[in-house]
PDB file of C-alpha atoms and ligand atoms in Angstrom:
ATOM      1  CA  MET A   1       0.000   0.000   0.000  1.00  0.00           C
ATOM      2  CA  LYS A   2       1.480   3.278  -1.097  1.00  0.00           C
ATOM      3  CA  LEU A   3       1.066   6.227   1.193  1.00  0.00           C
ATOM      4  CA  GLY A   4      -1.460   8.829   0.186  1.00  0.00           C
ATOM      5  CA  LEU A   5      -3.699   6.621  -1.948  1.00  0.00           C
ATOM      6  CA  PRO A   6      -7.375   6.362  -0.982  1.00  0.00           C
ATOM      7  CA  ASP A   7      -8.179   3.328   1.128  1.00  0.00           C
ATOM      8  CA  THR A   8     -11.923   3.420   1.649  1.00  0.00           C
ATOM      9  CA  LEU A   9     -13.143  -0.054   0.660  1.00  0.00           C
ATOM     10  CA  THR A  10     -15.351  -1.345   3.447  1.00  0.00           C
ATOM     11  CA  TYR A  11     -15.846  -4.983   4.346  1.00  0.00           C
ATOM     12  CA  GLU A  12     -19.462  -4.676   3.159  1.00  0.00           C
ATOM     13  CA  GLN A  13     -18.333  -3.340  -0.215  1.00  0.00           C
ATOM     14  CA  TRP A  14     -15.873  -6.218  -0.565  1.00  0.00           C
ATOM     15  CA  LEU A  15     -18.636  -8.732   0.274  1.00  0.00           C
ATOM     16  CA  PHE A  16     -20.888  -7.057  -2.285  1.00  0.00           C
ATOM     17  CA  ALA A  17     -18.135  -7.484  -4.898  1.00  0.00           C
ATOM     18  CA  LEU A  18     -17.652 -11.170  -4.025  1.00  0.00           C
ATOM     19  CA  GLN A  19     -21.402 -11.733  -4.192  1.00  0.00           C
ATOM     20  CA  TRP A  20     -21.769  -9.872  -7.471  1.00  0.00           C
ATOM     21  CA  PHE A  21     -19.069 -11.985  -9.115  1.00  0.00           C
ATOM     22  CA  GLU A  22     -20.477 -15.128  -7.410  1.00  0.00           C
ATOM     23  CA  ASN A  23     -17.186 -15.758  -5.624  1.00  0.00           C
ATOM     24  CA  LYS A  24     -15.454 -16.076  -8.974  1.00  0.00           C
ATOM     25  CA  CYS A  25     -12.499 -14.287 -10.451  1.00  0.00           C
ATOM     26  CA  ALA A  26     -13.732 -11.090 -12.158  1.00  0.00           C
ATOM     27  CA  TYR A  27     -11.377 -11.816 -15.070  1.00  0.00           C
ATOM     28  CA  CYS A  28     -11.166 -15.523 -15.899  1.00  0.00           C
ATOM     29  CA  GLY A  29     -14.258 -16.655 -13.968  1.00  0.00           C
ATOM     30  CA  ALA A  30     -12.394 -19.288 -11.978  1.00  0.00           C
ATOM     31  CA  GLU A  31     -14.112 -20.324  -8.787  1.00  0.00           C
ATOM     32  CA  SER A  32     -11.692 -19.867  -5.995  1.00  0.00           C
ATOM     33  CA  VAL A  33     -11.879 -19.906  -2.254  1.00  0.00           C
ATOM     34  CA  PHE A  34      -9.049 -17.436  -2.249  1.00  0.00           C
ATOM     35  CA  LEU A  35      -9.807 -14.309  -4.228  1.00  0.00           C
ATOM     36  CA  VAL A  36      -7.544 -11.336  -3.779  1.00  0.00           C
ATOM     37  CA  ARG A  37      -8.420  -7.655  -3.888  1.00  0.00           C
ATOM     38  CA  GLU A  38      -7.381  -6.806  -7.398  1.00  0.00           C
ATOM     39  CA  HIS A  39      -6.718  -3.167  -8.349  1.00  0.00           C
ATOM     40  CA  LEU A  40      -8.210  -2.197 -11.724  1.00  0.00           C
ATOM     41  CA  VAL A  41      -5.910   0.803 -11.819  1.00  0.00           C
ATOM     42  CA  PRO A  42      -2.704  -0.521 -10.282  1.00  0.00           C
ATOM     43  CA  VAL A  43      -1.214   0.944  -7.134  1.00  0.00           C
ATOM     44  CA  ALA A  44       1.855   1.898  -9.171  1.00  0.00           C
ATOM     45  CA  LYS A  45      -0.405   4.115 -11.301  1.00  0.00           C
ATOM     46  CA  GLY A  46      -2.234   5.682  -8.381  1.00  0.00           C
ATOM     47  CA  GLY A  47      -5.117   3.247  -7.944  1.00  0.00           C
ATOM     48  CA  GLY A  48      -6.478   3.154  -4.424  1.00  0.00           C
ATOM     49  CA  VAL A  49      -8.352   0.573  -2.400  1.00  0.00           C
ATOM     50  CA  THR A  50     -11.825   1.868  -3.205  1.00  0.00           C
ATOM     51  CA  ALA A  51     -15.105   0.218  -4.207  1.00  0.00           C
ATOM     52  CA  LEU A  52     -14.651   1.523  -7.753  1.00  0.00           C
ATOM     53  CA  ASN A  53     -11.113   0.214  -8.138  1.00  0.00           C
ATOM     54  CA  ILE A  54     -11.235  -3.214  -6.534  1.00  0.00           C
ATOM     55  CA  VAL A  55     -12.589  -6.465  -7.969  1.00  0.00           C
ATOM     56  CA  PRO A  56     -12.065 -10.029  -6.768  1.00  0.00           C
ATOM     57  CA  ALA A  57      -9.488 -11.985  -8.765  1.00  0.00           C
ATOM     58  CA  CYS A  58      -7.777 -15.328  -8.517  1.00  0.00           C
ATOM     59  CA  GLN A  59      -4.116 -15.417  -7.625  1.00  0.00           C
ATOM     60  CA  PRO A  60      -2.926 -16.435 -11.139  1.00  0.00           C
ATOM     61  CA  CYS A  61      -4.777 -13.519 -12.784  1.00  0.00           C
ATOM     62  CA  ASN A  62      -3.571 -11.116 -10.116  1.00  0.00           C
ATOM     63  CA  SER A  63       0.048 -12.184 -10.637  1.00  0.00           C
ATOM     64  CA  SER A  64      -0.252 -12.221 -14.419  1.00  0.00           C
ATOM     65  CA  LYS A  65      -1.780  -8.742 -14.592  1.00  0.00           C
ATOM     66  CA  GLY A  66       0.842  -7.213 -12.323  1.00  0.00           C
ATOM     67  CA  PRO A  67       1.111  -3.438 -12.615  1.00  0.00           C
ATOM     68  CA  LYS A  68      -0.817  -3.179 -15.884  1.00  0.00           C
ATOM     69  CA  ARG A  69      -4.110  -1.376 -16.310  1.00  0.00           C
ATOM     70  CA  ALA A  70      -6.971  -3.892 -16.245  1.00  0.00           C
ATOM     71  CA  HIS A  71      -8.513  -3.400 -19.694  1.00  0.00           C
ATOM     72  CA  LEU A  72      -5.151  -3.515 -21.507  1.00  0.00           C
ATOM     73  CA  TRP A  73      -4.161  -6.720 -19.758  1.00  0.00           C
ATOM     74  CA  ILE A  74      -7.624  -8.278 -20.305  1.00  0.00           C
ATOM     75  CA  TYR A  75      -7.499  -7.777 -24.087  1.00  0.00           C
ATOM     76  CA  GLU A  76      -3.895  -8.961 -24.188  1.00  0.00           C
ATOM     77  CA  LYS A  77      -4.631 -12.114 -22.210  1.00  0.00           C
ATOM     78  CA  PHE A  78      -8.144 -13.098 -23.340  1.00  0.00           C
ATOM     79  CA  GLY A  79      -8.322 -11.609 -26.851  1.00  0.00           C
ATOM     80  CA  MET A  80     -10.856  -9.121 -28.197  1.00  0.00           C
ATOM     81  CA  THR A  81     -14.041 -11.235 -28.037  1.00  0.00           C
ATOM     82  CA  LYS A  82     -13.687 -12.788 -24.606  1.00  0.00           C
ATOM     83  CA  GLY A  83     -11.916  -9.642 -23.428  1.00  0.00           C
ATOM     84  CA  LYS A  84     -14.894  -7.491 -24.314  1.00  0.00           C
ATOM     85  CA  GLU A  85     -17.245  -9.776 -22.346  1.00  0.00           C
ATOM     86  CA  ILE A  86     -15.017  -9.461 -19.306  1.00  0.00           C
ATOM     87  CA  VAL A  87     -14.678  -5.688 -19.626  1.00  0.00           C
ATOM     88  CA  ASP A  88     -18.466  -5.333 -20.091  1.00  0.00           C
ATOM     89  CA  ARG A  89     -19.098  -7.402 -16.954  1.00  0.00           C
ATOM     90  CA  ILE A  90     -16.717  -5.287 -14.901  1.00  0.00           C
ATOM     91  CA  VAL A  91     -18.274  -2.082 -16.250  1.00  0.00           C
ATOM     92  CA  ALA A  92     -21.745  -3.417 -15.304  1.00  0.00           C
ATOM     93  CA  TYR A  93     -20.470  -4.149 -11.815  1.00  0.00           C
ATOM     94  CA  LEU A  94     -18.930  -0.685 -11.434  1.00  0.00           C
ATOM     95  CA  THR A  95     -22.193   0.886 -12.620  1.00  0.00           C
ATOM     96  CA  GLU A  96     -24.051  -0.925  -9.839  1.00  0.00           C
ATOM     97  CA  VAL A  97     -21.462   0.104  -7.271  1.00  0.00           C
ATOM     98  CA  LYS A  98     -21.950   3.728  -8.319  1.00  0.00           C
ATOM     99  CA  GLU A  99     -25.734   3.380  -7.995  1.00  0.00           C
ATOM    100  CA  VAL A 100     -25.432   1.902  -4.506  1.00  0.00           C
ATOM    101  CA  LYS A 101     -23.210   4.800  -3.533  1.00  0.00           C
ATOM    102  CA  VAL A 102     -25.668   7.365  -4.851  1.00  0.00           C
ATOM    103  CA  GLU A 103     -28.515   5.770  -2.901  1.00  0.00           C
ATOM    104  CA  GLU A 104     -26.533   5.971   0.312  1.00  0.00           C
ATOM    105  CA  GLU A 105     -25.777   9.667  -0.078  1.00  0.00           C
TER     106      GLU A 105
HETATM  107 ZN1  LIG B   1      -8.638 -15.410 -12.723  1.00  0.00          ZN
END
């Protein structure tokens, strides 16, 4: 964790993310008992631990993606067709997260 980056993800938000992705990796869809908090915008590029920047991912995807930006790595790894499905799913998730936030305010 770099100093100065936002760190606002609550336990409830993390549970919501796990539930939304059905306890599967947000990228490859693998079912895993151990999903890590994956930064869409990597820490190295200023991505914080926030509801809009964290998705659950399996360890292999997390390691493979490394410090790349999510959508670039997704297209590189899964190709355009499958990649677009994955990106669309993540965008749909982020849209819901935003709506939840608005309702709370
Ligand atoms: Zn994965």
